[in-house]
Coordinates of N, CA and C in Angstrom, one line a residue:
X1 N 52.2 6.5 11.5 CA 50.9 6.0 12.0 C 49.9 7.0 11.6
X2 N 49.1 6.6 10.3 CA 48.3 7.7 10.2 C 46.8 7.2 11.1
X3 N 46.8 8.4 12.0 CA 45.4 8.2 13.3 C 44.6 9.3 13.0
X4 N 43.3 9.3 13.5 CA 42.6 10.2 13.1 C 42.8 10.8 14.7
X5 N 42.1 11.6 15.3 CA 41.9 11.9 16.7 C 41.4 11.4 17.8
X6 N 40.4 10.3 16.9 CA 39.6 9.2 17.8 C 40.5 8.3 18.2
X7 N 41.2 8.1 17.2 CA 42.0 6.9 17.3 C 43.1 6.9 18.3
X8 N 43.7 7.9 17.9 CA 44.9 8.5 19.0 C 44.6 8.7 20.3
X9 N 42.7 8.7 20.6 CA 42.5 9.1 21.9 C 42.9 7.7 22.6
X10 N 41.3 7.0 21.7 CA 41.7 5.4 21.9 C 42.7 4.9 22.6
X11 N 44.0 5.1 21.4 CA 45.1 4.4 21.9 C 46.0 4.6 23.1
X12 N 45.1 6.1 23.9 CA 46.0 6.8 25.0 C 45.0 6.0 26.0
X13 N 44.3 5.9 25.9 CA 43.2 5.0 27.2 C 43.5 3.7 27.4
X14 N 44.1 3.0 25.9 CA 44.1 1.7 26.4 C 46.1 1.6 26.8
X15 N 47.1 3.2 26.3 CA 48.0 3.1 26.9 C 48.1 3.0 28.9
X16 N 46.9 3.8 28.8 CA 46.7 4.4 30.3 C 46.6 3.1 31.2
X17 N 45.3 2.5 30.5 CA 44.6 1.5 31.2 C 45.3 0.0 31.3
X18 N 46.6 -0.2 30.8 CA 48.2 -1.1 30.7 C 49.0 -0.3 31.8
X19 N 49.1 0.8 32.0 CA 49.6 1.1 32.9 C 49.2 1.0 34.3
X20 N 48.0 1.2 34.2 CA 47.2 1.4 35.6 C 47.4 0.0 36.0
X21 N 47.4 -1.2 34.9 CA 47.2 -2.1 35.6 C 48.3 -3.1 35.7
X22 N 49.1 -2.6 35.8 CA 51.3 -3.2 35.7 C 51.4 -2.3 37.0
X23 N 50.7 -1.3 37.4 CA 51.1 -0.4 38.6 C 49.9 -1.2 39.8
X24 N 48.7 -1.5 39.6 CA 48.0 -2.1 40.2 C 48.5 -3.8 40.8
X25 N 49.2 -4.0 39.8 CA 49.6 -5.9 39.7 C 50.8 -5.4 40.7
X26 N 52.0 -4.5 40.8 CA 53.1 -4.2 41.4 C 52.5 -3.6 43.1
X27 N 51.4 -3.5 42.6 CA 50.9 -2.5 44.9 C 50.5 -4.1 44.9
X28 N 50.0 -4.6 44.6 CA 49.1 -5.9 45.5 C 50.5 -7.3 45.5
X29 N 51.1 -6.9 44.4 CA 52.1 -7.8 45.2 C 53.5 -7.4 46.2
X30 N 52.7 -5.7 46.5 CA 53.8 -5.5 47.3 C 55.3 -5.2 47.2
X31 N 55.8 -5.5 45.8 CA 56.7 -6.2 45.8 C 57.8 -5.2 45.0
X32 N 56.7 -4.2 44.4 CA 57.1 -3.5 43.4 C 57.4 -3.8 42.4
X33 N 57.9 -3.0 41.1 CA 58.2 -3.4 39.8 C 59.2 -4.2 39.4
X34 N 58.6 -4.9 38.7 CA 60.3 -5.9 38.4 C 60.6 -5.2 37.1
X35 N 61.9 -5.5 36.7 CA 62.9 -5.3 35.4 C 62.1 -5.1 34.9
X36 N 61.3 -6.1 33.8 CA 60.8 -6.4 32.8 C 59.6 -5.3 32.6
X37 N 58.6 -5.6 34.3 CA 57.7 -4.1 34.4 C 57.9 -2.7 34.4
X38 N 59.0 -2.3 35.0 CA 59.8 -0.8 34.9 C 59.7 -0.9 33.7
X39 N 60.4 -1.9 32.7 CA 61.2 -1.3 31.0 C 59.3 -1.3 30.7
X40 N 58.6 -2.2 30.4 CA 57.1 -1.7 29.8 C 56.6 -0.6 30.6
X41 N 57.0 0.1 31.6 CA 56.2 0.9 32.2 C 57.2 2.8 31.5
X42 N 58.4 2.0 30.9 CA 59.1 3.1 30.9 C 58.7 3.5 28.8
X43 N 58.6 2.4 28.7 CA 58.1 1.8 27.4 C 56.2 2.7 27.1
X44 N 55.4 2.5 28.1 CA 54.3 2.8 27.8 C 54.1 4.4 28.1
X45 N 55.0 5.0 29.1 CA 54.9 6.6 29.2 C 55.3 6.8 27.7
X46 N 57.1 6.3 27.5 CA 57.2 7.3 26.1 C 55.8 7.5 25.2
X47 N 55.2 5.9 24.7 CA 54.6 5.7 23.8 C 53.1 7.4 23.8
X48 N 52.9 7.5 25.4 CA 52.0 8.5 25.6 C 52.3 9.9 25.6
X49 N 53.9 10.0 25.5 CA 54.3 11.2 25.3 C 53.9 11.6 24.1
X50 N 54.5 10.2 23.1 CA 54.3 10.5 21.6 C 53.0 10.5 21.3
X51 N 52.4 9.9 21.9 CA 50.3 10.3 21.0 C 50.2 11.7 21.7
X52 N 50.1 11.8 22.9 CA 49.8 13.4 23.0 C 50.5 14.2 22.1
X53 N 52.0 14.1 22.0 CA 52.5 15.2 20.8 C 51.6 15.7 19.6
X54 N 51.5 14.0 19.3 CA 50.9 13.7 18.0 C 49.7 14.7 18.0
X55 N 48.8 14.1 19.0 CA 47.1 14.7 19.3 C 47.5 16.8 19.2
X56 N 48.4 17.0 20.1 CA 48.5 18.2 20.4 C 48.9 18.7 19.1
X57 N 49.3 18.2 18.1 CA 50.0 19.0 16.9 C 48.7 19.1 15.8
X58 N 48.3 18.1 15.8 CA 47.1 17.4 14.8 C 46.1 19.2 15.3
X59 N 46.1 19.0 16.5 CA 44.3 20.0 17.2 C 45.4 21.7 16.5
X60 N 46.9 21.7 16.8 CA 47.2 22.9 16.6 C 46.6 23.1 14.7
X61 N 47.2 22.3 14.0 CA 46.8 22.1 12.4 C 45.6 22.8 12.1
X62 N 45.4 22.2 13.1 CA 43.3 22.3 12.8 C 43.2 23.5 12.9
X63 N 43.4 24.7 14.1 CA 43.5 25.9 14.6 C 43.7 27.0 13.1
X64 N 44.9 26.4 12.9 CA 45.7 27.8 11.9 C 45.4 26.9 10.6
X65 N 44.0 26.5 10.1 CA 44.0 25.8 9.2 C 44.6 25.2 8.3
X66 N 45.8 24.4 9.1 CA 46.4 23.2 8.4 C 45.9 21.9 8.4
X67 N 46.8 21.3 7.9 CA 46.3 19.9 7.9 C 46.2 19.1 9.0
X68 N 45.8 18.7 9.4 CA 46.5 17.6 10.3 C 46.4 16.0 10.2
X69 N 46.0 15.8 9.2 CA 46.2 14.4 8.9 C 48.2 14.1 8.0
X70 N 49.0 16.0 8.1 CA 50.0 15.8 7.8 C 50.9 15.9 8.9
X71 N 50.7 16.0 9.7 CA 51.5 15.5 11.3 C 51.5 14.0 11.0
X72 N 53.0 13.9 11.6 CA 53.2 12.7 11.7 C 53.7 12.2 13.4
X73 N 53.8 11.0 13.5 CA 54.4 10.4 14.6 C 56.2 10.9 14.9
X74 N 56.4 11.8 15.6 CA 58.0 11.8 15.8 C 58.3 11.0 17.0
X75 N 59.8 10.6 16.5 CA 60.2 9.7 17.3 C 60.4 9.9 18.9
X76 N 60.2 8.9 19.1 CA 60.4 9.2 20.9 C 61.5 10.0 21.3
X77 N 63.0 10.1 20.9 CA 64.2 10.4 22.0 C 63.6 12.2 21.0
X78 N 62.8 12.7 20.3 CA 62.5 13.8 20.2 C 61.7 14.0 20.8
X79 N 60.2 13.5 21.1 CA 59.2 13.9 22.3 C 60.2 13.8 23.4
X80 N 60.9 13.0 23.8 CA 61.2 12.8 25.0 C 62.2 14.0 26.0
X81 N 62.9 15.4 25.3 CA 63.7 16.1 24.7 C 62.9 17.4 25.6
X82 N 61.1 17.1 25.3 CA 60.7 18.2 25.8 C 60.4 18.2 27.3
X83 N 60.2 19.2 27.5 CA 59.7 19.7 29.0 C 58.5 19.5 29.5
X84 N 58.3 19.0 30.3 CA 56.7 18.9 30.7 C 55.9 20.0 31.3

């Protein structure tokens, strides 16, 4: 996914703002998550694991004057691997 840094923000706000609102839809019906919403809710953290990696590697690039349009997207079960 080649993103610029806008882009990647972008896409963490409108990850954020799918979550907020599957976690919003699950309090007012009380009812909690169903299957389907857990797997998208489990589905939309990874996805934000991996744009922050992404973001965080892109801003290090920049630092020690690399590239960062050569960062790429790594796969989730590797972001997922680290520690928070």
């Amino acid at each position: 996914m080649g993103m610029d840094d806008k882009t990647i923000l972008n896409r963490i706000s409108d990850l954020v703002d799918e979550e907020h609102r599957l976690r919003a839809d699950a309090q007012a019906n009380e009812t909690g998550t169903d299957d389907a919403a857990r797997e998208r809710l489990r589905e939309l953290e990874e996805s934000l694991d991996q744009c922050w990696d992404l973001l965080r590697r892109r801003r290090a690039a920049r630092q020690t004057h690399g590239d960062p349009d050569a960062q790429g997207v790594r796969p989730k079960p590797e972001v997922e691997r680290y520690l928070q």
